[in-house]
Coordinates of C-alpha atoms and ligand atoms in Angstrom, one line a residue:
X1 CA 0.0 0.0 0.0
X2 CA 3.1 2.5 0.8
X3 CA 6.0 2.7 -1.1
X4 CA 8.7 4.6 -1.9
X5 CA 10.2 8.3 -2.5
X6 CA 12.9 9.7 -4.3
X7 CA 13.9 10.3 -7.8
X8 CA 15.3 6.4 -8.4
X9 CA 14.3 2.9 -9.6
X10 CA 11.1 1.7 -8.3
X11 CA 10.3 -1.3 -6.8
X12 CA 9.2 -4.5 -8.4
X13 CA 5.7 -4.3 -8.6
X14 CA 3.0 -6.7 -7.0
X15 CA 2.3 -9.9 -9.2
X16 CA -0.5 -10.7 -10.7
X17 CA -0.1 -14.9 -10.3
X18 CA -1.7 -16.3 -13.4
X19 CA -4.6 -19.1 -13.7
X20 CA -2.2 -22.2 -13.3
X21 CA -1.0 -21.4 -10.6
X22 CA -0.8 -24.1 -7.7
X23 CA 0.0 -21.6 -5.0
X24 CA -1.9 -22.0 -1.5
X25 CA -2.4 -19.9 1.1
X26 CA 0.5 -21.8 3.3
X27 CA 0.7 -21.5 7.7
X28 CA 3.8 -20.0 6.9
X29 CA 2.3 -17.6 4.5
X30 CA -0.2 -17.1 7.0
X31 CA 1.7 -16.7 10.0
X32 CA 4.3 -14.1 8.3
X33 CA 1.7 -11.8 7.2
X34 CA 0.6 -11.5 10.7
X35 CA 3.8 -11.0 12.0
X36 CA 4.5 -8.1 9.9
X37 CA 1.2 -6.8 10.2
X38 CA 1.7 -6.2 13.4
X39 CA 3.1 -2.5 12.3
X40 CA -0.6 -1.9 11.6
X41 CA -0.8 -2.2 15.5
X42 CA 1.9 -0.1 16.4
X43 CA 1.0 2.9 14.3
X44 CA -2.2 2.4 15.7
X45 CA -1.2 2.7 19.4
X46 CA 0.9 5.6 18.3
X47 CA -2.3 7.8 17.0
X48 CA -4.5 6.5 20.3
X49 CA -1.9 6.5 23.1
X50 CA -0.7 10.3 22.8
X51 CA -4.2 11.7 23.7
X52 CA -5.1 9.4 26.2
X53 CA -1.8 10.0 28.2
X54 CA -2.0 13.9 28.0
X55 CA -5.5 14.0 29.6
X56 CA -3.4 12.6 32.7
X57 CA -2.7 14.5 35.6
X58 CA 0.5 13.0 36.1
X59 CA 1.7 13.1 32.8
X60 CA 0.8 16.1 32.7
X61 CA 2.0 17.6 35.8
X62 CA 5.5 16.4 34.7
X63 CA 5.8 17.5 31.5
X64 CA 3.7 20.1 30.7
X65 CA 3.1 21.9 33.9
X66 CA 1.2 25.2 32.8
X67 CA -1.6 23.0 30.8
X68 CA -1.7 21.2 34.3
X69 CA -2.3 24.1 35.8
X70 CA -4.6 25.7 33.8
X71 CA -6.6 22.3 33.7
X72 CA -6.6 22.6 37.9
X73 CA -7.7 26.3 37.6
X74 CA -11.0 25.3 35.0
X75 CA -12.1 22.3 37.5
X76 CA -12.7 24.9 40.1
X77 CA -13.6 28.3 38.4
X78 CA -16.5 28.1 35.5
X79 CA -15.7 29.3 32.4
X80 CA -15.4 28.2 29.0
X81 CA -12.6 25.3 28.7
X82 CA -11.7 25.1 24.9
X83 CA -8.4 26.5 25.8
X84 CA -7.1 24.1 28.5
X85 CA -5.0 22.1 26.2
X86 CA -3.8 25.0 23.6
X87 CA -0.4 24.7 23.7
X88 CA 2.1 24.2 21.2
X89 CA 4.7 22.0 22.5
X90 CA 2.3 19.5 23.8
X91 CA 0.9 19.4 20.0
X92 CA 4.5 18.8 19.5
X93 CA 4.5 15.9 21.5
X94 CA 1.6 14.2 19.3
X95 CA 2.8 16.1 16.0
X96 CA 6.8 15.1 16.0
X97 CA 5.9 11.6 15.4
X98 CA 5.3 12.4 12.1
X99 CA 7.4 14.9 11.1
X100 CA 9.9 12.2 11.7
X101 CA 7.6 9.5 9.7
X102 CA 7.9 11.7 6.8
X103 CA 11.7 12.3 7.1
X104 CA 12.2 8.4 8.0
X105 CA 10.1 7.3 4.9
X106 CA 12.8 9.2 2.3
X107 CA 15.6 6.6 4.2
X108 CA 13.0 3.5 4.0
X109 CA 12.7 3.9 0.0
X110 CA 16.6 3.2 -0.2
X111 CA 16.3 0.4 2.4
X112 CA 13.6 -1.5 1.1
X113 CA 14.9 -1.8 -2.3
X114 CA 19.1 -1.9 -1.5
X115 CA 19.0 -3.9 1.8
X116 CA 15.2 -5.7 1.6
X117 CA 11.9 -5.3 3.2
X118 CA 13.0 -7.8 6.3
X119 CA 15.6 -5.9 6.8
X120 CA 13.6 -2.7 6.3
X121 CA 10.9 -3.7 9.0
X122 CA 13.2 -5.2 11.5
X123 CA 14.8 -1.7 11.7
X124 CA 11.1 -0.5 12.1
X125 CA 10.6 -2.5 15.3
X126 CA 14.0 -1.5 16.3
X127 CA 12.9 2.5 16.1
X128 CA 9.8 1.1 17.8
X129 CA 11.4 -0.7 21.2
X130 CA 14.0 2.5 21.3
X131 CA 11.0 4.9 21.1
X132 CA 9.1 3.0 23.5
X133 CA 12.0 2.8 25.9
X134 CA 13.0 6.5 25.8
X135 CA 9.2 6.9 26.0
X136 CA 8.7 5.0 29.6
X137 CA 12.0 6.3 30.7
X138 CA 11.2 10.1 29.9
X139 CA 12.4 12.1 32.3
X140 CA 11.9 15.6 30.7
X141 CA 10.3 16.5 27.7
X142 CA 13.5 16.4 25.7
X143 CA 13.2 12.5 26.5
X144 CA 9.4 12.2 26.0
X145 CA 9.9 13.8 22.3
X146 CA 13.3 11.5 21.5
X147 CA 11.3 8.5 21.8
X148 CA 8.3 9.7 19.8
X149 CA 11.1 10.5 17.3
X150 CA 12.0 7.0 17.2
X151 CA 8.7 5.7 17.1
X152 CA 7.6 8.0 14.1
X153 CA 11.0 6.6 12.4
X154 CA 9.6 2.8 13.1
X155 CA 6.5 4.1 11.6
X156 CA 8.3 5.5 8.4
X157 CA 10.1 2.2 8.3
X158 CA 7.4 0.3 8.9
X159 CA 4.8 1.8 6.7
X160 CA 6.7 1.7 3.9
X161 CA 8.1 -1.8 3.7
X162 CA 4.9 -3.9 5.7
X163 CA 2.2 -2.8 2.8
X164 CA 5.4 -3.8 0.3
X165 CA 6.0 -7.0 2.2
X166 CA 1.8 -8.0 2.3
X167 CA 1.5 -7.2 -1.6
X168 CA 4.8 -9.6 -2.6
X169 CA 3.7 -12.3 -0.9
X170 CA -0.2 -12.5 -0.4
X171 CA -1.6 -14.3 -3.7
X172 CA -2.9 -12.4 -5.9
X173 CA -7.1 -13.1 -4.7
X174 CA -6.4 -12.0 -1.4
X175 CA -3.9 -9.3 -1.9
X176 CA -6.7 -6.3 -2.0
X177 CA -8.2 -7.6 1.3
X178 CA -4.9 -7.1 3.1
X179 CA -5.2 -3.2 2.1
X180 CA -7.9 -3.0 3.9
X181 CA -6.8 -5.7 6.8
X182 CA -4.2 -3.1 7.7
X183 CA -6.2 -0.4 7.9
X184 CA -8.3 -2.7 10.3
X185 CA -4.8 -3.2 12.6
X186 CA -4.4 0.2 12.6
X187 CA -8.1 0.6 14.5
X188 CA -7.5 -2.7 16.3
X189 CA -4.3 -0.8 17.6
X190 CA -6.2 2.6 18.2
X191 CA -8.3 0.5 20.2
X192 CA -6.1 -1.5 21.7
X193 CA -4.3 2.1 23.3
X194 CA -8.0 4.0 24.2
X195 CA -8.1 0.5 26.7
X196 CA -4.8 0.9 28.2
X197 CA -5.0 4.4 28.0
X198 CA -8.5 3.8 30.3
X199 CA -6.9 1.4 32.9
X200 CA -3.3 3.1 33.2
X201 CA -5.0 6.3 34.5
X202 CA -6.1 5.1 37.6
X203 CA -2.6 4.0 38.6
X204 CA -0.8 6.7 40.4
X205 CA 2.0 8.6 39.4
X206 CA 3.0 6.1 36.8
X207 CA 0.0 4.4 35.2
X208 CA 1.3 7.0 31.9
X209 CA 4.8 5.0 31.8
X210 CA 2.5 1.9 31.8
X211 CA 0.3 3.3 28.5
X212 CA 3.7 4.3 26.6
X213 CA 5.2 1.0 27.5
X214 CA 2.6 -1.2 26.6
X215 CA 3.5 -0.6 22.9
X216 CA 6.3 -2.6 23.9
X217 CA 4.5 -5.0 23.3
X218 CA 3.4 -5.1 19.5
X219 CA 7.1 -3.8 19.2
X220 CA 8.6 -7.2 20.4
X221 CA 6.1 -8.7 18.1
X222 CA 6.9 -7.2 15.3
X223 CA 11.1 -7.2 15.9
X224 CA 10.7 -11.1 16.4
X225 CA 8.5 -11.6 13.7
X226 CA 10.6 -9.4 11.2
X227 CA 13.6 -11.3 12.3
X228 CA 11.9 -15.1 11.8
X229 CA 10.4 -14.2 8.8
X230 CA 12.0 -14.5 5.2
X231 CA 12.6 -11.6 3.3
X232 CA 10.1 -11.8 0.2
X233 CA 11.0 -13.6 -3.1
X234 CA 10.6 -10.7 -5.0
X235 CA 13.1 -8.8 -3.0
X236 CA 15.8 -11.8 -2.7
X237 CA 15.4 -12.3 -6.4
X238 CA 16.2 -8.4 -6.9
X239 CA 19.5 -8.6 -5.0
X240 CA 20.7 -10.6 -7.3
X241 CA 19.7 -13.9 -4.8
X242 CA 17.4 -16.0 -7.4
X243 CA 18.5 -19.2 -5.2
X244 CA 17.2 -18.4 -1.8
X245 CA 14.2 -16.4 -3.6
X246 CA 13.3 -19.7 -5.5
X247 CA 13.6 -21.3 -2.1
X248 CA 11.2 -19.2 0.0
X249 CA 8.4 -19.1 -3.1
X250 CA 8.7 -22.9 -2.4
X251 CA 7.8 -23.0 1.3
X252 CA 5.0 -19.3 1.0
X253 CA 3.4 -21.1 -2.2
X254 CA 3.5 -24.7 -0.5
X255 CA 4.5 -26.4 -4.0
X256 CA 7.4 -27.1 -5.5
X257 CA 5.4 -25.8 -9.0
X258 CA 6.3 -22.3 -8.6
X259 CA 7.5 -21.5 -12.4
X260 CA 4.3 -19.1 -13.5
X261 CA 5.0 -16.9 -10.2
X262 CA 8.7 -17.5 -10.6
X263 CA 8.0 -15.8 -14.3
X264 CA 5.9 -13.1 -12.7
X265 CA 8.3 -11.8 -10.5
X266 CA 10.9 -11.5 -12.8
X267 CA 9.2 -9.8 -15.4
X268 CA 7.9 -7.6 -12.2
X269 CA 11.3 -6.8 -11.5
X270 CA 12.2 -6.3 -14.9
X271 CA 9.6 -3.9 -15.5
X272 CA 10.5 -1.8 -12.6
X273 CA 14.2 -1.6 -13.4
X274 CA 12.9 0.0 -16.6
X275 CA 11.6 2.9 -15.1
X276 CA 14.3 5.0 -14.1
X277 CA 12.9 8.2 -13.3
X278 CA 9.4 7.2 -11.7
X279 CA 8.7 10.6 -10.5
X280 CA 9.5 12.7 -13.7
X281 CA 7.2 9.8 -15.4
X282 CA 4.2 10.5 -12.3
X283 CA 4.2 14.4 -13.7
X284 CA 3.7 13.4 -17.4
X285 CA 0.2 14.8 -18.7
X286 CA -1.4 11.0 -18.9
X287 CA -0.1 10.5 -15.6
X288 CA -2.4 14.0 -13.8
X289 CA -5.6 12.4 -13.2
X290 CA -4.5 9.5 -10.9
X291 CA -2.0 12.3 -8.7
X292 CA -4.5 14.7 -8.5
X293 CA -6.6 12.3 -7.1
X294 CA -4.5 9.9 -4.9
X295 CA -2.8 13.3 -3.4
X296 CA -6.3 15.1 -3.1
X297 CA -7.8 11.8 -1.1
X298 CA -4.9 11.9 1.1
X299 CA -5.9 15.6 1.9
X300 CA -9.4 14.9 2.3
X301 CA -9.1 12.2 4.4
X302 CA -7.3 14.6 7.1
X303 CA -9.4 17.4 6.6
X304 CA -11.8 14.9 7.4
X305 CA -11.0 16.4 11.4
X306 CA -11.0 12.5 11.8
X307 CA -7.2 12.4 13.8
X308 CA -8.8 16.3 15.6
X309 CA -10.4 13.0 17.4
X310 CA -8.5 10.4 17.0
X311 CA -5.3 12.1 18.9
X312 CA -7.5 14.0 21.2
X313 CA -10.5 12.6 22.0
X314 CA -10.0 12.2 25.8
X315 CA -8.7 16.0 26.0
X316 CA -11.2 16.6 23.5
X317 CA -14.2 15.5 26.0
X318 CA -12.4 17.2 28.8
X319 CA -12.4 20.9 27.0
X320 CA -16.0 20.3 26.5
X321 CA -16.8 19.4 30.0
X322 CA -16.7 15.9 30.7
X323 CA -15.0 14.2 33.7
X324 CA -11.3 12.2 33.2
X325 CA -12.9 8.9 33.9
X326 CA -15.6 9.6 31.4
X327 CA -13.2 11.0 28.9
X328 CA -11.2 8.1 28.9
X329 CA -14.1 5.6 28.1
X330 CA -15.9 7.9 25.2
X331 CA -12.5 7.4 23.5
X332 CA -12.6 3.6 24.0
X333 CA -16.5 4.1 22.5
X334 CA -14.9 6.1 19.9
X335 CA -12.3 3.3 19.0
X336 CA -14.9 0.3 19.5
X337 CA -17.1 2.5 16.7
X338 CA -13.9 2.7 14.3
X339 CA -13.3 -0.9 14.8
X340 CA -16.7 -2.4 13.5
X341 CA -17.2 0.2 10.9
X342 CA -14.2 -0.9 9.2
X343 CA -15.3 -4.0 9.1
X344 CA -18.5 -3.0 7.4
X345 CA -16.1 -1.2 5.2
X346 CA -13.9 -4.6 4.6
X347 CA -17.5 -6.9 4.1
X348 CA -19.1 -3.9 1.7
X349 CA -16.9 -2.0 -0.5
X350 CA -16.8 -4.4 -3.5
X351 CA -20.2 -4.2 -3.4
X352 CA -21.7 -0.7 -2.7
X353 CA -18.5 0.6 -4.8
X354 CA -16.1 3.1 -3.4
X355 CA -18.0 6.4 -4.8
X356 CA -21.7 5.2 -3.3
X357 CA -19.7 4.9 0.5
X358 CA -18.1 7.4 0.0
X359 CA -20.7 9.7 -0.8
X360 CA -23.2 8.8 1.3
X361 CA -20.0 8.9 4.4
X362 CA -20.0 12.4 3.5
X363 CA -23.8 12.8 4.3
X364 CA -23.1 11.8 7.4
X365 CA -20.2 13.3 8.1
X366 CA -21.5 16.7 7.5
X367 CA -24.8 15.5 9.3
X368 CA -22.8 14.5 12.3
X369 CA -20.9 17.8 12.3
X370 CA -23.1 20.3 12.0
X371 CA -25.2 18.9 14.8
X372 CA -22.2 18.5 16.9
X373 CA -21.7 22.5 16.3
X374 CA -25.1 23.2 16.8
X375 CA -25.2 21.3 20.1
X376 CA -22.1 22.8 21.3
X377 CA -23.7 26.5 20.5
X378 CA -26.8 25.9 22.2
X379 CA -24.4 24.4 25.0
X380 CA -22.3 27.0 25.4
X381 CA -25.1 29.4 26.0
X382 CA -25.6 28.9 29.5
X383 CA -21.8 28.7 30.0
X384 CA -21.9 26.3 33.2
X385 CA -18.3 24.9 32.4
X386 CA -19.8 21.2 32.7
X387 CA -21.4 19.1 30.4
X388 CA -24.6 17.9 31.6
X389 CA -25.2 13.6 31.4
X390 CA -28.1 14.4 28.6
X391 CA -25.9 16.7 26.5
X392 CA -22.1 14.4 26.9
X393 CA -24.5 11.2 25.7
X394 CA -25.6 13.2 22.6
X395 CA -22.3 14.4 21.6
X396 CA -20.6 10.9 21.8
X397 CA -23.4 9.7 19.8
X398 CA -22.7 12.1 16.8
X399 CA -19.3 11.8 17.0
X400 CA -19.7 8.1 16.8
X401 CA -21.8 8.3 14.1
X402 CA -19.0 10.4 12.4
X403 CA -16.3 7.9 13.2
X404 CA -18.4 5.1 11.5
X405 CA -18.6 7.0 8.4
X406 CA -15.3 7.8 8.2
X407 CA -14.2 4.7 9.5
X408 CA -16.1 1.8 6.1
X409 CA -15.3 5.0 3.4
X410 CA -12.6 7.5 4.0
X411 CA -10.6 5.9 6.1
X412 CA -9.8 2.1 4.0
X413 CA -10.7 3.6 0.9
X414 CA -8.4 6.8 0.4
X415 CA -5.7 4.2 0.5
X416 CA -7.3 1.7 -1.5
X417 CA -8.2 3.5 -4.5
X418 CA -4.8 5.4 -4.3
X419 CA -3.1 1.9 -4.5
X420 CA -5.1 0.7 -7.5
X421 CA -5.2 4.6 -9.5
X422 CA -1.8 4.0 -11.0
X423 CA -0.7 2.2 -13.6
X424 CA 2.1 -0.7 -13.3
X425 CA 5.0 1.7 -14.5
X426 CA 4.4 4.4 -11.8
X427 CA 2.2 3.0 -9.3
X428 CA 5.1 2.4 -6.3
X429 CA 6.1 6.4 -7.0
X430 CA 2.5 7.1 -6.9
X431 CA 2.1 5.2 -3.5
X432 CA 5.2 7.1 -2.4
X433 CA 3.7 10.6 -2.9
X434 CA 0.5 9.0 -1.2
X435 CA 2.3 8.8 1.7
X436 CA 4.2 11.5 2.1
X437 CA 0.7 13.7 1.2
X438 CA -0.6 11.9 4.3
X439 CA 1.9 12.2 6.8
X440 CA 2.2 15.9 6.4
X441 CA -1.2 16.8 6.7
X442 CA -1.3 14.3 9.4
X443 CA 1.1 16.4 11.1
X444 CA -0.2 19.6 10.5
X445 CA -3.5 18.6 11.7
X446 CA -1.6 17.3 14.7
X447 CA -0.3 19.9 15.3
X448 CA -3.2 22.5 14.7
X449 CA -6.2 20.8 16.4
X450 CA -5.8 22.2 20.4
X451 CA -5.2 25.6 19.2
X452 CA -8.1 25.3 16.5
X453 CA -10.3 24.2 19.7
X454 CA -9.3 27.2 21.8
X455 CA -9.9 29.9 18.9
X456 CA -12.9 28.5 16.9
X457 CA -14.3 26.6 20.0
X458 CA -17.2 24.7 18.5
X459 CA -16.5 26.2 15.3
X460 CA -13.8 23.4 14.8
X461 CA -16.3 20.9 13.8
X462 CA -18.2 24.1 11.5
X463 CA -14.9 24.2 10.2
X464 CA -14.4 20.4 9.4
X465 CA -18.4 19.9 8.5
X466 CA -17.5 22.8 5.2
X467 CA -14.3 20.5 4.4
X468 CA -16.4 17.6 4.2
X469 CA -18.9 19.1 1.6
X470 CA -15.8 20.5 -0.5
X471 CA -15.0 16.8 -0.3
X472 CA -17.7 15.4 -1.1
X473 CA -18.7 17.7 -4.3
X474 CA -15.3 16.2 -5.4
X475 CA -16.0 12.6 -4.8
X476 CA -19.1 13.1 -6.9
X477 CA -17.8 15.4 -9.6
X478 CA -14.2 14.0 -10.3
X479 CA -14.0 10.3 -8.9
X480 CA -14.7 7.5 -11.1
X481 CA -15.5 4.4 -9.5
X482 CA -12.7 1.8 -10.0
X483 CA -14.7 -1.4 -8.3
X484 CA -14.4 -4.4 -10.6
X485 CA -12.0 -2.7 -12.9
X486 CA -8.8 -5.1 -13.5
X487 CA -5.7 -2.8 -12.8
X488 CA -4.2 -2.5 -15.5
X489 CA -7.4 -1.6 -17.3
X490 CA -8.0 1.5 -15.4
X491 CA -6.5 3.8 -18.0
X492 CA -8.8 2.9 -20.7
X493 CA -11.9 2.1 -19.0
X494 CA -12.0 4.6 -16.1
X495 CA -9.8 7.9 -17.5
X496 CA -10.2 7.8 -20.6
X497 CA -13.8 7.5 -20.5
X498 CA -14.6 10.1 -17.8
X499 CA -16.2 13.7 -18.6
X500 CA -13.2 15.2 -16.9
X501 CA -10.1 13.1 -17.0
X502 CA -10.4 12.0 -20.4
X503 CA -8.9 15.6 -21.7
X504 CA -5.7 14.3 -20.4
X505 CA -5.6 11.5 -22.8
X506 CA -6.4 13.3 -26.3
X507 CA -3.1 13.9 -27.0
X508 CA -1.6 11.0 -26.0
X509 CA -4.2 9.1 -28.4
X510 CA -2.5 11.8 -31.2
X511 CA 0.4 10.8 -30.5
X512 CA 1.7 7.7 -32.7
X513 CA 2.4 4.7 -30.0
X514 CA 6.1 4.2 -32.5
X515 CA 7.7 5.8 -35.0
X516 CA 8.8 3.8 -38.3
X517 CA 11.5 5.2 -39.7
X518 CA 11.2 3.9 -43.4
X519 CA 14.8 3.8 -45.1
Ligands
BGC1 C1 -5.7 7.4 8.6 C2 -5.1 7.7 10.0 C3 -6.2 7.6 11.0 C4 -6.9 6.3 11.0 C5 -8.1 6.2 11.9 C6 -6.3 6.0 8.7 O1 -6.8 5.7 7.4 O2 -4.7 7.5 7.6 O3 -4.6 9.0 9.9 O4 -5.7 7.9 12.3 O5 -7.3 6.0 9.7 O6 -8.6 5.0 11.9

C-alpha cells in the first residue's frame, strides 16, 4: 500500500499470479503476514496512546506543567474550557511523530529496495522498542519527544516496507483484502491504546509510563516476527539472490510448482528496473488524473478532522466538559465505533462501490458535524463549564456516528483507491507521494487541532463539516468508480472515458504509439 520516495528505480511491482498457478495460502504464509502486520498495530497505538496519556494528571504535571495548571484552575472556576490544552509543545508531542515519519520514509525507499523489506521492518521494530524505551523512561520532555522521534521513524520504516511485504507475498485473490486488513490493525491498535489508556489512569504517578510501554508489546512482536520471517522472493530475487528467492516461493506457495510466479516476478522486477525516473514519469500529462486524485484523497481524508479526534478525543471530551474517567471511556466508544465500521467497510466495498460509500459517508459526516456545532452552540449558551449527562450522551453519539462513516469510506478507501489509481510503471512512485501527502497533513492537523479548539471553539467541527462538503462535491464530480476494474485496465476504462479526466488522454491518443522510420 506505501511505497517509496525519491527520484530512483522503483520497486518490483506486486504480481499478478496467473490461472495455473498451484500456489496455496501456506501456515507459513499465513503466520508471516501477521507477523509483519503487526506494524498496523503499532502505528495504531501511536495515534491513540498520545491523547489518552495527555488527559493525565501525572503526565501532565511532569511534563507540561502550565496545561496542568490551567486544567486545575478550569475544575474549580466556571468558564469556558476550549483552551485548556492549547499549547504548542504539547501538540509537538503528538505532531513530532510524524514529522519524523515523513523524514524516516525518504531513508525507508533506499532500504527496502538496497537492503530488503525484512531488513527494512526489522529496523522499524527496532525504532519502535528505542522509542518506546525512551518513552517509559522520559524524564523531561526532551526524553518524551526523542522517543516519539523514534517511534515516528519505526513508523516510516514500517509503513513503507509492511504494505510492500503483504502485496509480494499474499496471492494475488487476497492481496486487495490485506489493504484493507491493515487499515483494520491500525483501529485494532487505536483501540487496543484508548483501553490501556483507560486502565493506566487510575494507577498513580505512573500508570502514563504503563500506556507508553505497553507498545512494547506489538514492538517485540513485530522485531521477532521481522527477524523469523523470510525476506520476500521478489526482493531476494532483486539482490541478485534468485536461489534463496526460489527457495522461500517454495515454502510461501507450499509447492514445489512455482515456475508461472517465478516468471511473474521476474518480469515484475524487470519492469520496474525499466523505469528510471518514476517521479519525472508521475508528472507526465497521462499520468495528472491519478495524482491529483491519490494526493487530493490523502488531503481529504485529514481534513476529514477524523485524527482532531482520533489524537485527542480524551482531552477533547475534557475541554467540552466531561470528567477524566468519562473522557477516557468515550474514547474507547470512539475506537470500538472505528473498529466495526471498518469491518463494514472490509465486508461492503466491492459491493456498494467506493464512490456510493463514499458519498453517502459524507452525508453523514456533514450530518454529524453540524449537529455536533449546533449542540455545542446551544451548549455554550448557558456557560456552566460542565457538560450535563443528557448533552455528553448526545455528543458521543454524533461523534460516533461520524467515526463510522469515516471509518467503512474515508478511512480504507483513500488508501485503497490510491493503490489501484496508477498504472504498473508508476504506481510504487505514486504510493510514495500517497504517503508522504498523508503524513504531512497528518502532522499539521496534529499539530493545529488544540489551538483550533481554543480559537474557533465549537466552530472546529463548522470548520471540518465545510471540508467535508468541499470533499464530497469532489467525490461526486471527479471520482470514477474503480470497483471491478482489473488494474491495468483503469486507464482505458475509467480515465479515458470520464467527462473530466479524459482531456488528459487526447493527445496522448494523437500521439503515434512508434515511429517507423522507413529507409
Ligand atoms: C488514517 C489515519 C487515522 C486512521 C483512523 C487512517 O486511514 O490514515 O490518519 O488515524 O485511519 O482509523
Amino acid at each position: 500500500m506505501w511505497r517509496r520516495v525519491g527520484d530512483y528505480p522503483v520497486e518490483p511491482q506486486p504480481l499478478e499470479v496467473s490461472m495455473d498457478s498451484e500456489a496455496k495460502i501456506t501456515p507459513i504464509l499465513i503466520i508471516s503476514c501477521l507477523m509483519v502486520a503487526t506494524a498496523g498495530l503499532m502505528f495504531g497505538y501511536d495515534v491513540g496512546n498520545s491523547g489518552g496519556v495527555t488527559s493525565m494528571d501525572d503526565f501532565l504535571k511532569k511534563f507540561f506543567h502550565s496545561v496542568y495548571l490551567r486544567k486545575l484552575e478550569h475544575k474549580y472556576v466556571h468558564k469556558s474550557k476550549y483552551c485548556i490544552f492549547n499549547s504548542q509543545t504539547l501538540q509537538l508531542f503528538t505532531s513530532s511523530l510524524y514529522l519524523a515519519g515523513i523524514i524516516a520514509t525518504f531513508f525507508a525507499s533506499y532500504t527496502t529496495r538496497y537492503l530488503g523489506r525484512k531488513l527494512t521492518i526489522v529496523a522499524a521494530g527496532f525504532f519502535f522498542l528505542i522509542g518506546v524505551v525512551f518513552g517509559v523512561a522520559a524524564q523531561n520532555l526532551g526524553m518524551l519527544i526523542i522517543g516519539r522521534i523514534f517511534l515516528g521513524c519505526g513508523v516510516g520504516f514500517g509503513n513503507q516496507a509492511v504494505p510492500l511485504f503483504l502485496s509480494e507475498v499474499a496471492p494475488a485473490k487476497i492481496r486487495g483484502g490485506l489493504s484493507i486488513l491493515f487499515q483494520l490493525n491500525i483501529t485494532v491498535g487505536i483501540l487496543f491504546a484508548t483501553l490501556v489508556n483507560y486502565g493506566a489512569a487510575k494507577i498513580h504517578p505512573w500508570g502514563w509510563r504503563l500506556s507508553v510501554g505497553a507498545a512494547g508489546i506489538p514492538a517485540f512482536v513485530l522485531t521477532l516476527g521481522a527477524l523469523v520471517v523470510d525476506d520476500t522472493p521478489t526482493s531476494l530475487i532483486e539482490r541478485g539472490c534468485l536461489q534463496e528467492g526460489k527457495t522461500v516461493l517454495k515454502k510461501l506457495c507450499g509447492t514445489d510448482n512455482i515456475e508461472s510466479e517465478l516468471k511473474e516476478i521476474i518480469e515484475a522486477t524487470r519492469v520496474a528496473q525499466q523505469v528510471k525516473r518514476p517521479f519525472r514519469e508521475l508528472l507526465k500529462r497521462h499520468n495528472r488524473p491519478p495524482l491529483v486524485i491519490a494526493t487530493f484523497l490523502q488531503i481529504f481524508q485529514q481534513l476529514t478532522g477524523i485524527n482532531a479526534i482520533m489524537f485527542y478525543s480524551p482531552v477533547l471530551f475534557i475541554s467540552l466538559g466531561s470528567g477524566n474517567d468519562a473522557s477516557l471511556y468515550s474514547a474507547v466508544i470512539l475506537g470500538s465505533v472505528n473498529v466495526l465500521a471498518t469491518l463494514v467497510s472490509i465486508h461492503s466495498v466491492d459491493q456498494a462501490g467506493r464512490r456510493l460509500l463514499l458519498l453517502e459517508a459524507g452525508v453523514q459526516m456533514f450530518i454529524s458535524l453540524v449537529m455536533l456545532t449546533l449542540v455545542l452552540r446551544w451548549y455554550a449558551i448557558d456557560k456552566s463549564g460542565n457538560l450535563s449527562h443528557g448533552t455528553a450522551l448526545t455528543l458521543v453519539v454524533f461523534i460516533c456516528t461520524y467515526v463510522a462513516a469515516f471509518a467503512w469510506s474515508w478511512g480504507p478507501l483513500a488508501w485503497l483507491i490510491a493503490s489501484e489509481a496508477f498504472q504498473l510503471d508508476t504506481r510504487s512512485a505514486g504510493q510514495s507521494v500517497t504517503v508522504c501527502v498523508n503524513l504531512l497533513f497528518t502532522f499539521l492537523i496534529a499539530q493545529a487541532s488544540l489551538s483550533m479548539l481554543c480559537h474557533l471553539q465549537y466552530g472546529i467541527f463548522a470548520f471540518f463539516s465545510g471540508w467535508v462538503v468541499v470533499m464530497t462535491l469532489f467525490v461526486y464530480f471527479f471520482l470514477p468508480e474503480t470497483e471491478n476494474v482489473p488494474i491495468e485496465e483503469i486507464s482505458d476504462k475509467v480515465w479515458k472515458k470520464h467527462w473530466f479526466w479524459k482531456r488528459y488522454f487526447i493527445d496522448d491518443d494523437r500521439i503515434p504509439k512508434r515511429i517507423v522510420i522507413v529507409p
